[in-house]
PDB file of C-alpha atoms in Angstrom:
ATOM      1  CA  ASP A1021     -34.845  24.029  15.485  1.00  0.00           C
ATOM      2  CA  ALA A1022     -31.149  23.846  14.431  1.00  0.00           C
ATOM      3  CA  LYS A1023     -30.850  24.423  10.719  1.00  0.00           C
ATOM      4  CA  THR A1024     -28.602  22.547   8.129  1.00  0.00           C
ATOM      5  CA  THR A1025     -27.140  24.097   4.925  1.00  0.00           C
ATOM      6  CA  GLN A1026     -26.633  21.725   2.003  1.00  0.00           C
ATOM      7  CA  PRO A1027     -25.635  22.378  -1.748  1.00  0.00           C
ATOM      8  CA  ASN A1028     -28.634  22.439  -4.059  1.00  0.00           C
ATOM      9  CA  SER A1029     -27.080  19.594  -6.261  1.00  0.00           C
ATOM     10  CA  MET A1030     -24.249  17.466  -7.014  1.00  0.00           C
ATOM     11  CA  GLU A1031     -23.007  15.101  -9.809  1.00  0.00           C
ATOM     12  CA  SER A1032     -21.304  11.861  -9.815  1.00  0.00           C
ATOM     13  CA  ASN A1033     -20.050   9.386 -12.007  1.00  0.00           C
ATOM     14  CA  GLU A1034     -21.298   5.766 -11.550  1.00  0.00           C
ATOM     15  CA  GLU A1035     -19.205   3.495  -9.496  1.00  0.00           C
ATOM     16  CA  GLU A1036     -17.436   6.305  -7.899  1.00  0.00           C
ATOM     17  CA  PRO A1037     -17.567   7.488  -4.214  1.00  0.00           C
ATOM     18  CA  VAL A1038     -19.724  10.281  -3.449  1.00  0.00           C
ATOM     19  CA  HIS A1039     -19.387  12.691  -0.387  1.00  0.00           C
ATOM     20  CA  LEU A1040     -22.571  14.767   0.346  1.00  0.00           C
ATOM     21  CA  PRO A1041     -21.599  17.686   2.831  1.00  0.00           C
ATOM     22  CA  CYS A1042     -23.915  19.133   5.304  1.00  0.00           C
ATOM     23  CA  ASN A1043     -23.230  22.285   7.629  1.00  0.00           C
ATOM     24  CA  HIS A1044     -24.889  22.523  10.813  1.00  0.00           C
ATOM     25  CA  SER A1045     -23.001  25.211  12.757  1.00  0.00           C
ATOM     26  CA  THR A1046     -25.742  25.817  15.215  1.00  0.00           C
ATOM     27  CA  ILE A1047     -26.059  22.259  16.322  1.00  0.00           C
ATOM     28  CA  SER A1048     -26.888  21.374  20.066  1.00  0.00           C
ATOM     29  CA  GLY A1049     -25.236  18.812  22.102  1.00  0.00           C
ATOM     30  CA  THR A1050     -28.358  16.728  21.970  1.00  0.00           C
ATOM     31  CA  ASP A1051     -29.057  16.808  18.118  1.00  0.00           C
ATOM     32  CA  TYR A1052     -28.767  13.550  16.461  1.00  0.00           C
ATOM     33  CA  ILE A1053     -27.716  13.939  12.633  1.00  0.00           C
ATOM     34  CA  HIS A1054     -29.981  12.210  10.259  1.00  0.00           C
ATOM     35  CA  TRP A1055     -29.927  11.536   6.509  1.00  0.00           C
ATOM     36  CA  TYR A1056     -32.820  10.526   4.351  1.00  0.00           C
ATOM     37  CA  ARG A1057     -33.068  10.357   0.693  1.00  0.00           C
ATOM     38  CA  GLN A1058     -35.983  10.548  -1.707  1.00  0.00           C
ATOM     39  CA  LEU A1059     -36.121   8.650  -5.021  1.00  0.00           C
ATOM     40  CA  PRO A1060     -38.256  10.222  -7.776  1.00  0.00           C
ATOM     41  CA  SER A1061     -41.972   9.714  -7.234  1.00  0.00           C
ATOM     42  CA  GLN A1062     -41.338   7.787  -3.708  1.00  0.00           C
ATOM     43  CA  GLY A1063     -41.420   8.968  -0.185  1.00  0.00           C
ATOM     44  CA  PRO A1064     -38.271   9.723   1.888  1.00  0.00           C
ATOM     45  CA  GLU A1065     -36.373   6.776   2.893  1.00  0.00           C
ATOM     46  CA  TYR A1066     -34.145   6.625   6.066  1.00  0.00           C
ATOM     47  CA  VAL A1067     -30.350   6.300   5.234  1.00  0.00           C
ATOM     48  CA  ILE A1068     -28.221   6.802   8.444  1.00  0.00           C
ATOM     49  CA  HIS A1069     -28.012   8.664  11.631  1.00  0.00           C
ATOM     50  CA  GLY A1070     -25.435   9.401  14.252  1.00  0.00           C
ATOM     51  CA  LEU A1071     -24.522  11.591  17.414  1.00  0.00           C
ATOM     52  CA  THR A1072     -20.748  12.017  17.658  1.00  0.00           C
ATOM     53  CA  SER A1073     -19.275   8.850  16.104  1.00  0.00           C
ATOM     54  CA  ASN A1074     -18.812   8.088  12.524  1.00  0.00           C
ATOM     55  CA  VAL A1075     -21.453   5.212  11.635  1.00  0.00           C
ATOM     56  CA  ASN A1076     -21.673   2.754   8.855  1.00  0.00           C
ATOM     57  CA  ASN A1077     -24.453   0.668   7.660  1.00  0.00           C
ATOM     58  CA  ARG A1078     -25.269  -1.311   4.301  1.00  0.00           C
ATOM     59  CA  MET A1079     -26.475   1.868   2.458  1.00  0.00           C
ATOM     60  CA  ALA A1080     -23.473   4.596   3.446  1.00  0.00           C
ATOM     61  CA  SER A1081     -21.390   5.876   5.920  1.00  0.00           C
ATOM     62  CA  LEU A1082     -21.800   9.050   8.124  1.00  0.00           C
ATOM     63  CA  ALA A1083     -18.490  11.006   8.799  1.00  0.00           C
ATOM     64  CA  ILE A1084     -19.244  13.622  11.673  1.00  0.00           C
ATOM     65  CA  ALA A1085     -16.701  16.378  12.285  1.00  0.00           C
ATOM     66  CA  GLU A1086     -15.034  16.450  15.773  1.00  0.00           C
ATOM     67  CA  ASP A1087     -16.804  19.873  16.526  1.00  0.00           C
ATOM     68  CA  ARG A1088     -20.095  18.348  15.186  1.00  0.00           C
ATOM     69  CA  LYS A1089     -20.707  21.450  12.901  1.00  0.00           C
ATOM     70  CA  SER A1090     -20.458  19.489   9.846  1.00  0.00           C
ATOM     71  CA  SER A1091     -20.939  16.155   8.526  1.00  0.00           C
ATOM     72  CA  THR A1092     -20.611  14.257   5.468  1.00  0.00           C
ATOM     73  CA  LEU A1093     -22.859  11.375   3.797  1.00  0.00           C
ATOM     74  CA  ILE A1094     -20.569   8.819   1.933  1.00  0.00           C
ATOM     75  CA  LEU A1095     -21.840   6.565  -0.728  1.00  0.00           C
ATOM     76  CA  HIS A1096     -18.940   4.352  -1.186  1.00  0.00           C
ATOM     77  CA  ARG A1097     -19.739   3.416  -4.894  1.00  0.00           C
ATOM     78  CA  ALA A1098     -22.613   5.325  -6.565  1.00  0.00           C
ATOM     79  CA  THR A1099     -25.002   3.639  -8.878  1.00  0.00           C
ATOM     80  CA  LEU A1100     -27.855   5.025 -10.991  1.00  0.00           C
ATOM     81  CA  ARG A1101     -30.246   4.010  -8.433  1.00  0.00           C
ATOM     82  CA  ASP A1102     -28.842   6.362  -5.925  1.00  0.00           C
ATOM     83  CA  ALA A1103     -29.879   9.314  -7.988  1.00  0.00           C
ATOM     84  CA  ALA A1104     -32.160  11.168  -5.494  1.00  0.00           C
ATOM     85  CA  VAL A1105     -32.498  14.075  -3.197  1.00  0.00           C
ATOM     86  CA  TYR A1106     -30.619  13.638   0.023  1.00  0.00           C
ATOM     87  CA  TYR A1107     -31.890  15.454   3.179  1.00  0.00           C
ATOM     88  CA  CYS A1108     -29.681  16.104   6.167  1.00  0.00           C
ATOM     89  CA  ILE A1109     -31.826  16.632   9.275  1.00  0.00           C
ATOM     90  CA  LEU A1110     -31.024  17.490  12.936  1.00  0.00           C
ATOM     91  CA  ARG A1111     -33.453  16.102  15.653  1.00  0.00           C
ATOM     92  CA  ASP A1112     -33.497  16.440  19.319  1.00  0.00           C
ATOM     93  CA  TYR A1113     -34.968  13.383  21.145  1.00  0.00           C
ATOM     94  CA  ASN A1114     -35.367  15.020  24.460  1.00  0.00           C
ATOM     95  CA  ASN A1115     -38.981  15.735  23.850  1.00  0.00           C
ATOM     96  CA  ALA A1116     -41.700  13.847  21.607  1.00  0.00           C
ATOM     97  CA  GLY A1117     -42.709  17.033  20.182  1.00  0.00           C
ATOM     98  CA  ASN A1118     -39.274  17.357  18.257  1.00  0.00           C
ATOM     99  CA  MET A1119     -40.249  16.134  14.820  1.00  0.00           C
ATOM    100  CA  LEU A1120     -38.095  15.485  11.746  1.00  0.00           C
ATOM    101  CA  THR A1121     -37.901  18.674   9.750  1.00  0.00           C
ATOM    102  CA  PHE A1122     -36.807  18.622   6.222  1.00  0.00           C
ATOM    103  CA  GLY A1123     -35.010  21.370   4.298  1.00  0.00           C
ATOM    104  CA  GLY A1124     -34.370  21.349   0.632  1.00  0.00           C
ATOM    105  CA  GLY A1125     -31.755  18.763   0.409  1.00  0.00           C
ATOM    106  CA  THR A1126     -29.227  18.040  -2.236  1.00  0.00           C
ATOM    107  CA  ARG A1127     -30.071  16.570  -5.584  1.00  0.00           C
ATOM    108  CA  LEU A1128     -27.681  13.799  -6.687  1.00  0.00           C
ATOM    109  CA  MET A1129     -27.406  13.139 -10.162  1.00  0.00           C
ATOM    110  CA  VAL A1130     -25.321  10.073 -11.183  1.00  0.00           C
ATOM    111  CA  LYS A1131     -23.899   9.922 -14.768  1.00  0.00           C
ATOM    112  CA  PRO A1132     -23.155   6.471 -16.164  1.00  0.00           C
TER     113      PRO A1132
ATOM    114  CA  GLU B1040     -42.850  -6.440   6.419  1.00  0.00           C
ATOM    115  CA  ALA B1041     -45.526  -4.506   4.297  1.00  0.00           C
ATOM    116  CA  GLY B1042     -44.742  -0.871   3.972  1.00  0.00           C
ATOM    117  CA  VAL B1043     -46.935   2.188   4.787  1.00  0.00           C
ATOM    118  CA  ALA B1044     -49.990   2.077   2.379  1.00  0.00           C
ATOM    119  CA  GLN B1045     -51.586   5.290   0.935  1.00  0.00           C
ATOM    120  CA  SER B1046     -54.513   5.819  -1.171  1.00  0.00           C
ATOM    121  CA  PRO B1047     -55.420   7.182  -3.604  1.00  0.00           C
ATOM    122  CA  ARG B1048     -52.248   7.453  -5.604  1.00  0.00           C
ATOM    123  CA  TYR B1049     -53.659  10.614  -7.306  1.00  0.00           C
ATOM    124  CA  LYS B1050     -56.492  13.063  -7.121  1.00  0.00           C
ATOM    125  CA  ILE B1051     -57.632  15.946  -9.029  1.00  0.00           C
ATOM    126  CA  ILE B1052     -60.395  18.291  -7.676  1.00  0.00           C
ATOM    127  CA  GLU B1053     -61.661  21.883  -8.200  1.00  0.00           C
ATOM    128  CA  LYS B1054     -61.040  24.363  -5.541  1.00  0.00           C
ATOM    129  CA  ARG B1055     -63.705  24.669  -2.835  1.00  0.00           C
ATOM    130  CA  GLN B1056     -64.297  20.942  -3.146  1.00  0.00           C
ATOM    131  CA  SER B1057     -63.215  18.487  -0.164  1.00  0.00           C
ATOM    132  CA  VAL B1058     -60.950  15.523  -0.495  1.00  0.00           C
ATOM    133  CA  ALA B1059     -59.823  12.802   2.006  1.00  0.00           C
ATOM    134  CA  PHE B1060     -56.494  10.750   2.093  1.00  0.00           C
ATOM    135  CA  TRP B1061     -56.072   7.414   3.735  1.00  0.00           C
ATOM    136  CA  CYS B1062     -53.118   5.890   5.436  1.00  0.00           C
ATOM    137  CA  ASN B1063     -52.439   2.461   6.756  1.00  0.00           C
ATOM    138  CA  PRO B1064     -49.210   2.394   8.816  1.00  0.00           C
ATOM    139  CA  ILE B1065     -46.851  -0.371   9.284  1.00  0.00           C
ATOM    140  CA  SER B1066     -48.389  -2.767  11.766  1.00  0.00           C
ATOM    141  CA  GLY B1067     -47.529  -2.022  15.263  1.00  0.00           C
ATOM    142  CA  HIS B1068     -46.121   1.315  14.667  1.00  0.00           C
ATOM    143  CA  ALA B1069     -47.497   3.600  17.400  1.00  0.00           C
ATOM    144  CA  THR B1070     -46.477   6.995  15.839  1.00  0.00           C
ATOM    145  CA  LEU B1071     -47.984   8.288  12.700  1.00  0.00           C
ATOM    146  CA  TYR B1072     -47.159  11.445  10.712  1.00  0.00           C
ATOM    147  CA  TRP B1073     -48.718  13.459   7.756  1.00  0.00           C
ATOM    148  CA  TYR B1074     -46.415  15.475   5.827  1.00  0.00           C
ATOM    149  CA  GLN B1075     -47.334  17.853   2.868  1.00  0.00           C
ATOM    150  CA  GLN B1076     -44.652  18.226   0.108  1.00  0.00           C
ATOM    151  CA  ILE B1077     -45.098  21.130  -2.489  1.00  0.00           C
ATOM    152  CA  LEU B1078     -43.240  20.514  -5.754  1.00  0.00           C
ATOM    153  CA  GLY B1079     -39.417  21.626  -5.450  1.00  0.00           C
ATOM    154  CA  GLN B1080     -39.315  21.691  -1.617  1.00  0.00           C
ATOM    155  CA  GLY B1081     -38.885  19.229   1.222  1.00  0.00           C
ATOM    156  CA  PRO B1082     -41.676  17.652   3.146  1.00  0.00           C
ATOM    157  CA  LYS B1083     -43.318  19.810   5.794  1.00  0.00           C
ATOM    158  CA  LEU B1084     -44.868  18.132   8.676  1.00  0.00           C
ATOM    159  CA  LEU B1085     -48.518  18.869   9.059  1.00  0.00           C
ATOM    160  CA  ILE B1086     -49.633  16.538  12.222  1.00  0.00           C
ATOM    161  CA  GLN B1087     -48.058  13.794  14.405  1.00  0.00           C
ATOM    162  CA  PHE B1088     -50.022  11.164  16.295  1.00  0.00           C
ATOM    163  CA  GLN B1089     -48.979   8.745  19.066  1.00  0.00           C
ATOM    164  CA  ASN B1090     -51.416   6.024  19.008  1.00  0.00           C
ATOM    165  CA  ASN B1091     -54.640   7.774  18.721  1.00  0.00           C
ATOM    166  CA  GLY B1092     -53.620  11.137  20.264  1.00  0.00           C
ATOM    167  CA  VAL B1093     -52.249  14.098  18.611  1.00  0.00           C
ATOM    168  CA  VAL B1094     -48.803  15.049  19.894  1.00  0.00           C
ATOM    169  CA  ASP B1095     -48.207  18.082  17.380  1.00  0.00           C
ATOM    170  CA  ASP B1096     -50.605  19.825  14.923  1.00  0.00           C
ATOM    171  CA  SER B1097     -49.144  23.223  15.115  1.00  0.00           C
ATOM    172  CA  GLN B1098     -48.475  23.442  11.338  1.00  0.00           C
ATOM    173  CA  LEU B1099     -51.811  22.052  10.428  1.00  0.00           C
ATOM    174  CA  PRO B1100     -54.204  24.761   8.987  1.00  0.00           C
ATOM    175  CA  LYS B1101     -56.928  23.854  11.078  1.00  0.00           C
ATOM    176  CA  ASP B1102     -59.538  25.980   9.442  1.00  0.00           C
ATOM    177  CA  ARG B1103     -59.515  23.585   6.494  1.00  0.00           C
ATOM    178  CA  PHE B1104     -57.364  20.615   7.441  1.00  0.00           C
ATOM    179  CA  SER B1105     -58.409  17.954   9.791  1.00  0.00           C
ATOM    180  CA  ALA B1106     -56.956  14.673  10.434  1.00  0.00           C
ATOM    181  CA  GLU B1107     -57.947  11.657  12.727  1.00  0.00           C
ATOM    182  CA  ARG B1108     -56.627   8.131  13.933  1.00  0.00           C
ATOM    183  CA  LEU B1109     -59.607   6.835  15.686  1.00  0.00           C
ATOM    184  CA  LYS B1110     -58.279   3.245  16.639  1.00  0.00           C
ATOM    185  CA  GLY B1111     -54.718   4.115  16.725  1.00  0.00           C
ATOM    186  CA  VAL B1112     -54.134   2.321  13.579  1.00  0.00           C
ATOM    187  CA  ASP B1113     -55.557   3.808  10.202  1.00  0.00           C
ATOM    188  CA  SER B1114     -55.610   7.575   9.668  1.00  0.00           C
ATOM    189  CA  THR B1115     -57.433   9.870   7.383  1.00  0.00           C
ATOM    190  CA  LEU B1116     -56.413  13.526   6.408  1.00  0.00           C
ATOM    191  CA  LYS B1117     -58.921  15.672   5.114  1.00  0.00           C
ATOM    192  CA  ILE B1118     -59.237  19.045   3.289  1.00  0.00           C
ATOM    193  CA  GLN B1119     -62.353  21.112   3.165  1.00  0.00           C
ATOM    194  CA  PRO B1120     -62.500  23.382   1.222  1.00  0.00           C
ATOM    195  CA  ALA B1121     -59.529  22.898  -0.981  1.00  0.00           C
ATOM    196  CA  LYS B1122     -57.447  25.847  -2.151  1.00  0.00           C
ATOM    197  CA  LEU B1123     -55.217  26.142  -5.206  1.00  0.00           C
ATOM    198  CA  GLU B1124     -52.021  26.268  -2.874  1.00  0.00           C
ATOM    199  CA  ASP B1125     -53.008  22.912  -1.506  1.00  0.00           C
ATOM    200  CA  SER B1126     -51.629  21.197  -4.689  1.00  0.00           C
ATOM    201  CA  ALA B1127     -48.970  18.871  -3.455  1.00  0.00           C
ATOM    202  CA  VAL B1128     -47.940  15.320  -2.390  1.00  0.00           C
ATOM    203  CA  TYR B1129     -49.179  14.393   0.987  1.00  0.00           C
ATOM    204  CA  LEU B1130     -46.982  11.686   2.520  1.00  0.00           C
ATOM    205  CA  CYS B1131     -47.703   9.558   5.538  1.00  0.00           C
ATOM    206  CA  ALA B1132     -44.875   7.936   7.558  1.00  0.00           C
ATOM    207  CA  SER B1133     -44.935   5.784  10.585  1.00  0.00           C
ATOM    208  CA  SER B1134     -42.380   4.693  13.389  1.00  0.00           C
ATOM    209  CA  SER B1135     -42.481   2.311  16.000  1.00  0.00           C
ATOM    210  CA  THR B1136     -42.250   4.887  18.620  1.00  0.00           C
ATOM    211  CA  TRP B1137     -41.790   8.638  18.478  1.00  0.00           C
ATOM    212  CA  GLU B1138     -38.089   8.016  19.595  1.00  0.00           C
ATOM    213  CA  SER B1139     -37.341   5.678  16.562  1.00  0.00           C
ATOM    214  CA  PRO B1140     -34.818   7.717  14.115  1.00  0.00           C
ATOM    215  CA  SER B1141     -36.205   5.664  11.295  1.00  0.00           C
ATOM    216  CA  LEU B1142     -39.568   6.977   9.715  1.00  0.00           C
ATOM    217  CA  HIS B1143     -41.125   4.642   6.996  1.00  0.00           C
ATOM    218  CA  PHE B1144     -42.743   6.670   4.367  1.00  0.00           C
ATOM    219  CA  GLY B1145     -45.713   5.920   1.862  1.00  0.00           C
ATOM    220  CA  ASN B1146     -45.397   6.879  -1.722  1.00  0.00           C
ATOM    221  CA  GLY B1147     -47.822   9.591  -1.098  1.00  0.00           C
ATOM    222  CA  THR B1148     -50.994  10.849  -2.711  1.00  0.00           C
ATOM    223  CA  ARG B1149     -50.606  13.702  -5.454  1.00  0.00           C
ATOM    224  CA  LEU B1150     -53.284  16.324  -5.159  1.00  0.00           C
ATOM    225  CA  THR B1151     -53.963  18.793  -7.947  1.00  0.00           C
ATOM    226  CA  VAL B1152     -56.445  21.487  -7.133  1.00  0.00           C
ATOM    227  CA  THR B1153     -57.693  23.284 -10.073  1.00  0.00           C
TER     228      THR B1153
END
C-alpha cells in the first residue's frame, strides 16, 4: 500500500483557516486520497476524498497537487469542535480487498 | 438515519478470559469492517465482510480472534482467550458497498484486559 506522511500535530486559532498537509510521494495513478477525522472518544468520520481535481464539500476543501504527490485538507474557519486527529489515507478501488489503512494522523488543536 | 451501533461501550476482563463485541451496521449496508485501535495509534483493520462473506481477514489473529456476520446484518467479534495486548478500542464500521469512499464508524467498545 502507498503510504502517507503527516505532521504529528498542528495548532490553529479559532475562526482562522487551517491547512493540513499530507505527503504521498509513492501514490499510484489509481489511488484516491481520503481524509477522515476522529474526535475524542468517537469513531473516525469521513471528511472528503478526491482523485486529481480539487474538491469542496460542506465540511472542508481538498487541494491536490498537480503531480499528486501531496495534498492539503483545508478547514476554512476552524472551530473548537474541529479539534481532532485528521487522517490522510490512500485507497485503490481496483479490488474489493484494498481497504482503508489508517496511519498516525495529525492531531489538530484549536485555541480559542 | 441511525448510525452504527456497538455494545458494550466499555468492558474490563482479566487475561485469559473471553469477550464478545456486537455491531449493528446502518440498515442496508452490505460491507462491514472491524478495526482495532490501540491508544495513540490509528485504527487497524481486522476483518472485512461483504454481506455474510469474509473479504479479507489477513490481519485477524485467528488463534484467538473470531468474527461472524451470519445473516449479513449484525456482526460479533470474539476474543478467546484475551491477552494484555488486546487492550484497545474495537471499532465497527459499515458502508453501502465495498466501493463506497465513506465508511460510517460506531463509537467503539473500549476493552481493558488486566
